[in-house]
Amino acid sequence: MARDYYGILGVESGAGPDEIKRAYRRLARELHPDVNSDPAAQERFREVSTAYEVLTDPEKRRIVDLGGDPLDNGRGGGAGGADPFSAFGFGDIMDAFFGGTGGGRGRGPRSRVQPGADALIRMQLTLEECATGVQRDLAVDTAVVCSECTGSGCAPGSAPTVCDICGGRGEVQSVQRSFLGQVVTSRPCPTCRGFGEIIPEPCRQCAGDGRVRSRRTVGVRIPAGVADGMRVRLAGQGEVGSGGGPAGDLYVEVEEVPHEVFTRDGADLHCTVALPMTAAALGTTLPLPTLNGTEELHVEPGTQSGTVRTLRGKGMPRLRSTGRVDGQGDLMVHVDVTVPTNLTKEQTELLRQLAVLRGEEQPDLAVGGRNGHGLFSRLRDSFGGR
């Protein structure tokens, strides 16, 4: 059986090159061995890479669209490219040119029951909700099975009938003359659209499609540790297929709302604390709000602007963590020492006295000195013969 390369990438059969490329890049970011060491993810990455290679090659994609597999062992074209005659088998080629006279199996009508497409809905979460996880009921608008015809597409009390044009085969044949003689070609029946049957009395609620759009409520649990752009998959909660076919999946994509205090880097959080010059010089203890409550931040005397204090385990939980010590990120506190402005006369005099006591009335300007000397000191030393 030919592999479903479109399904592997999660795109429709009519997807363009840009959509295929975006789908591959999205999956590669999740499954690449450099970011995901799970053996199952690595096997999945190989499948995704193979599907991308096939669907970006025009000849191989043509074979896929005809129902074949260009990489099927024993029938593919190997490294030099796929051979269409080998990919489908001689019987299928004869069917395509001579309407089934080559001894191969007939293709037959296609089913009205088709699998449904996946659906996507976005959910906004605060940083606190991403940290704790949430349980919510979402209102989604998707295709559901028609309640009047239960997916058959027929009005109550009626049933499909065999197509008079194709006799239920789903295809019609035409004969053309060529240098090879008479060539019989097949194409989908225009009357029944290849189904082999018609619906004389379509359901008035769904117009014969077997499905209608409806709003319904779906419960979703978002685990702790999710981040912006991550998706939660709800199997079988997507769009119902035509003819009442099986539903696709529903994906809930997280949109993380920016926080007014913390910025996020994976499982780590960052925040900035503005510290007065006097507190930085003398040292102090400050109450610091975190996602898990208030923590005491101890500032050592002489703390400089740009100092980063790390509070271990006070960041975000790691997704699917086991509760061990490494299951929680850290909180990085960046200290920003502020210089006072609009000083009173008394405050200015006190600072002058401090400058005298520290010998800083005329401080050297230190600009990138490697040996600890300021710029003016090095200039003075050079002119002094040193």
Coordinates of C-alpha atoms in Angstrom, one line a residue:
M1 CA 0.0 0.0 0.0
A2 CA 1.3 3.4 -0.9
R3 CA 2.3 5.6 1.9
D4 CA 0.3 8.8 2.6
Y5 CA 3.0 11.4 2.2
Y6 CA 0.5 14.2 2.5
G7 CA -0.8 12.8 5.8
I8 CA 2.7 12.4 7.2
L9 CA 3.2 16.2 6.7
G10 CA -0.3 17.0 7.8
V11 CA -1.2 18.9 4.5
E12 CA -4.0 18.4 1.9
S13 CA -3.2 16.8 -1.4
G14 CA -3.6 20.2 -3.2
A15 CA -1.1 22.0 -0.9
G16 CA 1.3 24.3 -2.6
P17 CA 5.1 24.3 -2.3
D18 CA 5.1 27.0 0.4
E19 CA 2.5 25.2 2.5
I20 CA 4.5 22.0 2.3
K21 CA 7.7 23.8 3.3
R22 CA 6.0 25.4 6.3
A23 CA 4.6 22.1 7.4
Y24 CA 8.0 20.4 7.2
R25 CA 9.8 23.2 9.1
R26 CA 7.2 23.2 11.8
L27 CA 7.5 19.4 12.3
A28 CA 11.3 19.5 12.0
R29 CA 11.5 22.0 14.9
E30 CA 9.7 19.6 17.1
L31 CA 11.2 16.3 16.0
H32 CA 14.8 17.1 15.0
P33 CA 17.3 14.9 17.0
D34 CA 19.1 18.0 18.2
V35 CA 16.0 19.1 20.1
N36 CA 14.2 15.8 20.7
S37 CA 16.1 12.7 21.8
D38 CA 13.1 10.4 21.9
P39 CA 13.7 7.4 19.5
A40 CA 10.1 7.6 18.4
A41 CA 10.5 11.3 17.5
Q42 CA 13.7 10.5 15.5
E43 CA 11.8 7.8 13.5
R44 CA 9.0 10.3 12.9
F45 CA 11.6 12.9 11.8
R46 CA 12.9 10.4 9.2
E47 CA 9.4 9.9 7.9
V48 CA 8.7 13.6 7.7
S49 CA 12.0 14.2 5.9
T50 CA 11.2 11.5 3.4
A51 CA 7.7 12.9 2.8
Y52 CA 9.2 16.3 2.2
E53 CA 11.8 15.0 -0.3
V54 CA 9.0 13.2 -2.2
L55 CA 6.5 16.0 -2.3
T56 CA 9.1 18.6 -3.4
D57 CA 10.2 16.5 -6.3
P58 CA 7.7 17.1 -9.2
E59 CA 8.1 13.7 -10.7
K60 CA 7.8 11.8 -7.4
R61 CA 4.8 13.9 -6.4
R62 CA 3.1 13.1 -9.7
I63 CA 3.5 9.4 -8.9
V64 CA 2.0 10.0 -5.4
D65 CA -1.0 11.9 -6.9
L66 CA -1.6 8.9 -9.3
G67 CA -1.9 6.6 -6.3
G68 CA 1.6 5.1 -6.3
D69 CA 4.6 5.2 -4.0
P70 CA 7.9 6.3 -5.8
L71 CA 10.0 4.9 -2.9
D72 CA 8.3 1.5 -2.6
N73 CA 11.0 -1.2 -2.6
G74 CA 11.0 -3.3 -5.7
R75 CA 8.8 -0.9 -7.6
G76 CA 10.5 2.5 -7.1
G77 CA 13.1 4.0 -9.4
G78 CA 15.9 3.8 -6.8
A79 CA 18.4 6.6 -6.4
G80 CA 18.1 7.6 -10.0
G81 CA 14.4 8.5 -9.8
A82 CA 11.1 6.6 -9.8
D83 CA 9.9 4.7 -12.9
P84 CA 6.2 5.3 -13.3
F85 CA 5.6 1.8 -14.9
S86 CA 7.4 0.1 -12.0
A87 CA 5.8 2.3 -9.4
F88 CA 2.2 1.3 -10.2
G89 CA 2.6 -2.1 -11.8
F90 CA 1.8 -3.2 -15.3
G91 CA -1.8 -3.9 -14.5
D92 CA -2.4 -0.3 -13.3
I93 CA -0.8 1.2 -16.4
M94 CA -3.0 -1.0 -18.6
D95 CA -6.0 0.2 -16.6
A96 CA -5.1 3.8 -17.1
F97 CA -4.7 3.4 -20.9
F98 CA -7.2 0.7 -21.8
G99 CA -9.9 1.0 -19.2
G100 CA -9.2 -2.2 -17.3
T101 CA -8.5 -4.4 -20.3
G102 CA -5.0 -5.1 -19.2
G103 CA -6.0 -7.7 -16.7
G104 CA -5.6 -5.5 -13.6
R105 CA -8.2 -4.9 -11.0
G106 CA -10.9 -2.3 -11.6
R107 CA -10.6 0.9 -9.7
G108 CA -14.4 1.1 -8.9
P109 CA -16.4 4.0 -7.5
R110 CA -15.0 6.1 -4.8
S111 CA -16.7 6.2 -1.4
R112 CA -18.9 9.1 -0.3
V113 CA -17.5 8.6 3.2
Q114 CA -14.3 10.7 3.5
P115 CA -12.1 11.4 6.5
G116 CA -12.5 14.9 8.0
A117 CA -9.9 17.6 8.2
D118 CA -8.1 18.8 11.4
A119 CA -9.3 22.0 13.1
L120 CA -7.3 24.7 15.0
I121 CA -8.4 27.0 17.7
R122 CA -6.2 29.4 19.7
M123 CA -6.4 30.0 23.4
Q124 CA -4.9 33.0 25.3
L125 CA -3.3 32.1 28.6
T126 CA -1.5 34.3 31.2
L127 CA 1.9 33.4 32.5
E128 CA 0.4 32.1 35.7
E129 CA -2.0 29.9 33.8
C130 CA 0.9 28.5 31.8
A131 CA 2.7 27.7 35.0
T132 CA -0.2 25.9 36.7
G133 CA -2.1 24.5 33.7
V134 CA -5.8 25.0 33.2
Q135 CA -9.0 23.0 32.5
R136 CA -11.4 24.9 30.2
D137 CA -14.5 24.3 28.1
L138 CA -14.1 25.7 24.6
A139 CA -16.9 26.6 22.2
V140 CA -15.8 25.4 18.7
D141 CA -17.6 25.7 15.3
T142 CA -16.9 22.5 13.3
A143 CA -18.7 20.1 10.9
V144 CA -20.7 17.5 12.7
V145 CA -22.8 14.5 11.5
C146 CA -26.2 15.6 10.2
S147 CA -28.8 14.7 12.8
E148 CA -31.6 14.3 10.2
C149 CA -29.9 11.8 7.8
T150 CA -27.1 10.5 10.2
G151 CA -24.5 11.1 7.5
S152 CA -26.1 9.3 4.5
G153 CA -27.0 12.6 2.7
C154 CA -30.5 11.2 1.8
A155 CA -33.8 12.6 2.9
P156 CA -35.6 10.4 5.5
G157 CA -37.3 7.5 3.8
S158 CA -35.1 7.6 0.6
A159 CA -31.9 5.8 -0.4
P160 CA -29.2 6.3 -3.1
T161 CA -29.7 4.8 -6.5
V162 CA -27.3 3.3 -9.0
C163 CA -26.1 5.9 -11.5
D164 CA -27.7 5.2 -14.9
I165 CA -24.7 6.7 -16.9
C166 CA -21.9 4.6 -15.5
G167 CA -23.9 1.7 -14.1
G168 CA -22.4 2.1 -10.7
R169 CA -18.8 1.9 -11.8
G170 CA -18.1 5.5 -11.0
E171 CA -16.3 6.1 -14.3
V172 CA -17.1 6.3 -18.0
Q173 CA -15.0 5.2 -20.9
S174 CA -14.3 6.8 -24.3
V175 CA -12.6 5.2 -27.4
Q176 CA -10.1 7.1 -29.4
R177 CA -8.1 6.1 -32.4
S178 CA -4.3 6.4 -32.4
F179 CA -1.3 4.9 -34.2
L180 CA -1.6 2.0 -31.7
G181 CA -5.2 1.3 -32.7
Q182 CA -8.2 1.9 -30.6
V183 CA -7.3 3.3 -27.1
V184 CA -10.0 3.2 -24.3
T185 CA -9.6 5.8 -21.6
S186 CA -11.5 6.2 -18.4
R187 CA -12.5 9.3 -16.5
P188 CA -14.8 9.9 -13.5
C189 CA -18.5 9.9 -14.3
P190 CA -19.7 13.5 -14.6
T191 CA -23.2 12.6 -13.4
C192 CA -22.4 10.9 -10.1
R193 CA -18.9 12.5 -9.8
G194 CA -17.3 9.1 -9.5
F195 CA -19.5 7.8 -6.6
G196 CA -21.3 5.2 -8.8
E197 CA -24.6 6.3 -7.3
I198 CA -26.7 9.4 -7.0
I199 CA -29.0 10.8 -4.3
P200 CA -32.4 11.5 -5.8
E201 CA -33.7 13.2 -2.7
P202 CA -30.9 15.0 -0.8
C203 CA -31.4 15.7 2.8
R204 CA -32.8 19.3 3.2
Q205 CA -30.7 19.9 6.3
C206 CA -27.3 19.1 4.9
A207 CA -28.0 19.3 1.1
G208 CA -26.7 15.7 0.7
D209 CA -23.3 16.3 2.3
G210 CA -24.0 14.2 5.4
R211 CA -22.7 16.9 7.7
V212 CA -23.6 20.4 9.0
R213 CA -21.8 23.1 10.8
S214 CA -22.6 23.4 14.5
R215 CA -21.2 25.0 17.7
R216 CA -20.4 22.7 20.5
T217 CA -18.5 22.7 23.7
V218 CA -15.2 20.7 24.1
G219 CA -13.3 20.3 27.3
V220 CA -9.5 20.7 27.1
R221 CA -6.8 20.3 29.7
I222 CA -3.7 22.4 29.2
P223 CA -0.7 20.9 31.1
A224 CA 1.6 23.0 33.3
G225 CA 4.7 24.3 31.6
V226 CA 3.2 25.1 28.1
A227 CA 4.6 28.0 26.2
D228 CA 3.5 30.3 23.4
G229 CA 2.9 28.4 20.1
M230 CA 2.6 25.0 21.7
R231 CA -0.4 22.9 20.7
V232 CA -2.6 20.4 22.5
R233 CA -4.1 17.6 20.3
L234 CA -7.7 16.4 20.9
A235 CA -8.1 13.3 18.8
G236 CA -11.3 12.9 16.9
Q237 CA -12.6 16.4 17.9
G238 CA -12.0 18.1 14.5
E239 CA -14.1 18.3 11.3
V240 CA -16.4 15.4 10.5
G241 CA -15.8 14.2 6.9
S242 CA -18.3 14.3 4.1
G243 CA -20.7 11.4 4.1
G244 CA -20.4 11.2 7.9
G245 CA -16.8 10.2 7.7
P246 CA -14.5 10.0 10.7
A247 CA -13.6 13.3 12.3
G248 CA -10.1 14.8 12.2
D249 CA -8.3 16.1 15.2
L250 CA -8.7 19.4 17.0
Y251 CA -5.5 21.3 17.9
V252 CA -5.6 24.0 20.6
E253 CA -2.7 26.4 20.2
V254 CA -1.5 28.4 23.2
E255 CA -1.1 32.2 22.9
E256 CA 0.8 33.4 26.0
V257 CA -0.1 36.9 27.1
P258 CA 3.0 39.0 27.9
H259 CA 3.5 39.5 31.6
E260 CA 4.0 43.0 33.2
V261 CA 6.9 41.9 35.4
F262 CA 8.4 38.7 34.1
T263 CA 9.8 37.8 30.7
R264 CA 10.2 34.1 29.8
D265 CA 13.1 32.2 28.4
G266 CA 12.0 28.5 28.2
A267 CA 11.5 27.4 31.8
D268 CA 13.5 30.4 33.2
L269 CA 12.0 33.7 34.1
H270 CA 13.7 37.1 34.2
C271 CA 12.8 40.3 36.0
T272 CA 14.5 43.6 36.8
V273 CA 14.7 45.2 40.3
A274 CA 15.4 48.9 40.6
L275 CA 17.6 49.4 43.7
P276 CA 18.5 52.8 45.2
M277 CA 22.2 53.6 45.3
T278 CA 22.3 53.6 49.1
A279 CA 20.6 50.2 49.4
A280 CA 23.1 48.8 46.9
A281 CA 26.0 50.2 48.9
L282 CA 24.8 49.1 52.3
G283 CA 22.9 45.9 51.4
T284 CA 19.3 45.1 52.1
T285 CA 16.6 42.5 52.0
L286 CA 13.6 43.0 49.8
P287 CA 10.3 41.1 49.4
L288 CA 10.2 39.8 45.8
P289 CA 6.9 38.5 44.3
T290 CA 7.2 35.3 42.3
L291 CA 4.8 32.9 40.7
N292 CA 4.8 30.8 43.8
G293 CA 4.4 33.6 46.4
T294 CA 6.8 36.1 47.9
E295 CA 10.5 35.4 48.4
E296 CA 13.1 37.3 50.2
L297 CA 15.8 38.8 48.0
H298 CA 19.1 39.4 49.9
V299 CA 21.2 42.1 48.4
E300 CA 24.9 42.1 49.5
P301 CA 26.6 45.4 50.4
G302 CA 28.4 46.8 47.4
T303 CA 26.1 45.2 44.8
Q304 CA 26.7 46.7 41.3
S305 CA 24.2 47.6 38.6
G306 CA 23.9 44.7 36.2
T307 CA 24.3 42.0 38.9
V308 CA 22.1 39.0 38.3
R309 CA 20.8 37.0 41.3
T310 CA 19.5 33.5 40.6
L311 CA 16.6 32.0 42.6
R312 CA 16.8 28.3 41.9
G313 CA 13.5 26.5 41.2
K314 CA 11.4 29.7 41.2
G315 CA 10.8 29.8 37.4
M316 CA 8.3 27.9 35.3
P317 CA 7.7 24.1 35.5
R318 CA 9.2 22.1 32.7
L319 CA 6.7 20.5 30.5
R320 CA 6.1 16.8 31.3
S321 CA 8.6 17.0 34.2
T322 CA 8.7 14.2 36.8
G323 CA 8.7 16.5 39.8
R324 CA 12.4 16.2 40.4
V325 CA 14.7 19.1 41.2
D326 CA 15.4 19.8 37.5
G327 CA 11.6 19.9 36.9
Q328 CA 11.5 23.7 37.6
G329 CA 13.2 26.6 35.9
D330 CA 15.0 29.4 37.7
L331 CA 14.2 33.1 38.3
M332 CA 16.9 35.5 37.2
V333 CA 16.8 38.8 39.1
H334 CA 18.6 41.7 37.3
V335 CA 19.7 44.5 39.6
D336 CA 19.5 48.0 38.3
V337 CA 21.2 50.5 40.7
T338 CA 19.5 54.0 40.4
V339 CA 21.3 57.3 40.9
P340 CA 19.4 59.9 42.9
T341 CA 18.3 63.1 41.2
N342 CA 16.9 66.4 42.4
L343 CA 18.9 66.4 45.6
T344 CA 18.3 68.8 48.4
K345 CA 21.1 71.0 49.7
E346 CA 21.5 68.8 52.8
Q347 CA 21.7 65.6 50.6
T348 CA 24.2 67.2 48.3
E349 CA 26.4 68.2 51.2
L350 CA 26.3 64.7 52.6
L351 CA 27.4 63.2 49.3
R352 CA 30.2 65.7 49.0
Q353 CA 31.4 64.7 52.5
L354 CA 31.2 61.0 51.5
A355 CA 33.2 61.8 48.3
V356 CA 35.9 63.5 50.5
L357 CA 36.1 60.6 52.9
R358 CA 36.5 58.1 50.0
G359 CA 39.0 60.3 48.1
E360 CA 36.7 60.6 45.1
E361 CA 36.6 64.4 44.6
Q362 CA 38.3 64.0 41.3
P363 CA 37.9 60.3 40.3
D364 CA 39.8 58.7 37.5
L365 CA 37.8 57.8 34.4
A366 CA 38.2 54.1 33.9
V367 CA 37.6 53.1 30.3
G368 CA 38.3 49.5 29.6
G369 CA 41.6 49.4 31.5
R370 CA 43.0 45.8 31.8
N371 CA 45.5 46.6 34.5
G372 CA 43.1 48.5 36.7
H373 CA 44.3 52.0 35.9
G374 CA 41.9 54.7 34.6
L375 CA 42.3 56.5 31.4
F376 CA 43.6 59.7 32.9
S377 CA 46.0 57.8 35.1
R378 CA 47.5 56.1 32.0
L379 CA 47.8 59.4 30.2
R380 CA 49.6 61.0 33.2
D381 CA 51.9 58.1 33.5
S382 CA 52.9 58.2 29.8
F383 CA 53.7 61.9 29.9
G384 CA 55.7 61.3 33.2
G385 CA 58.1 58.9 31.4
R386 CA 56.6 55.7 32.7

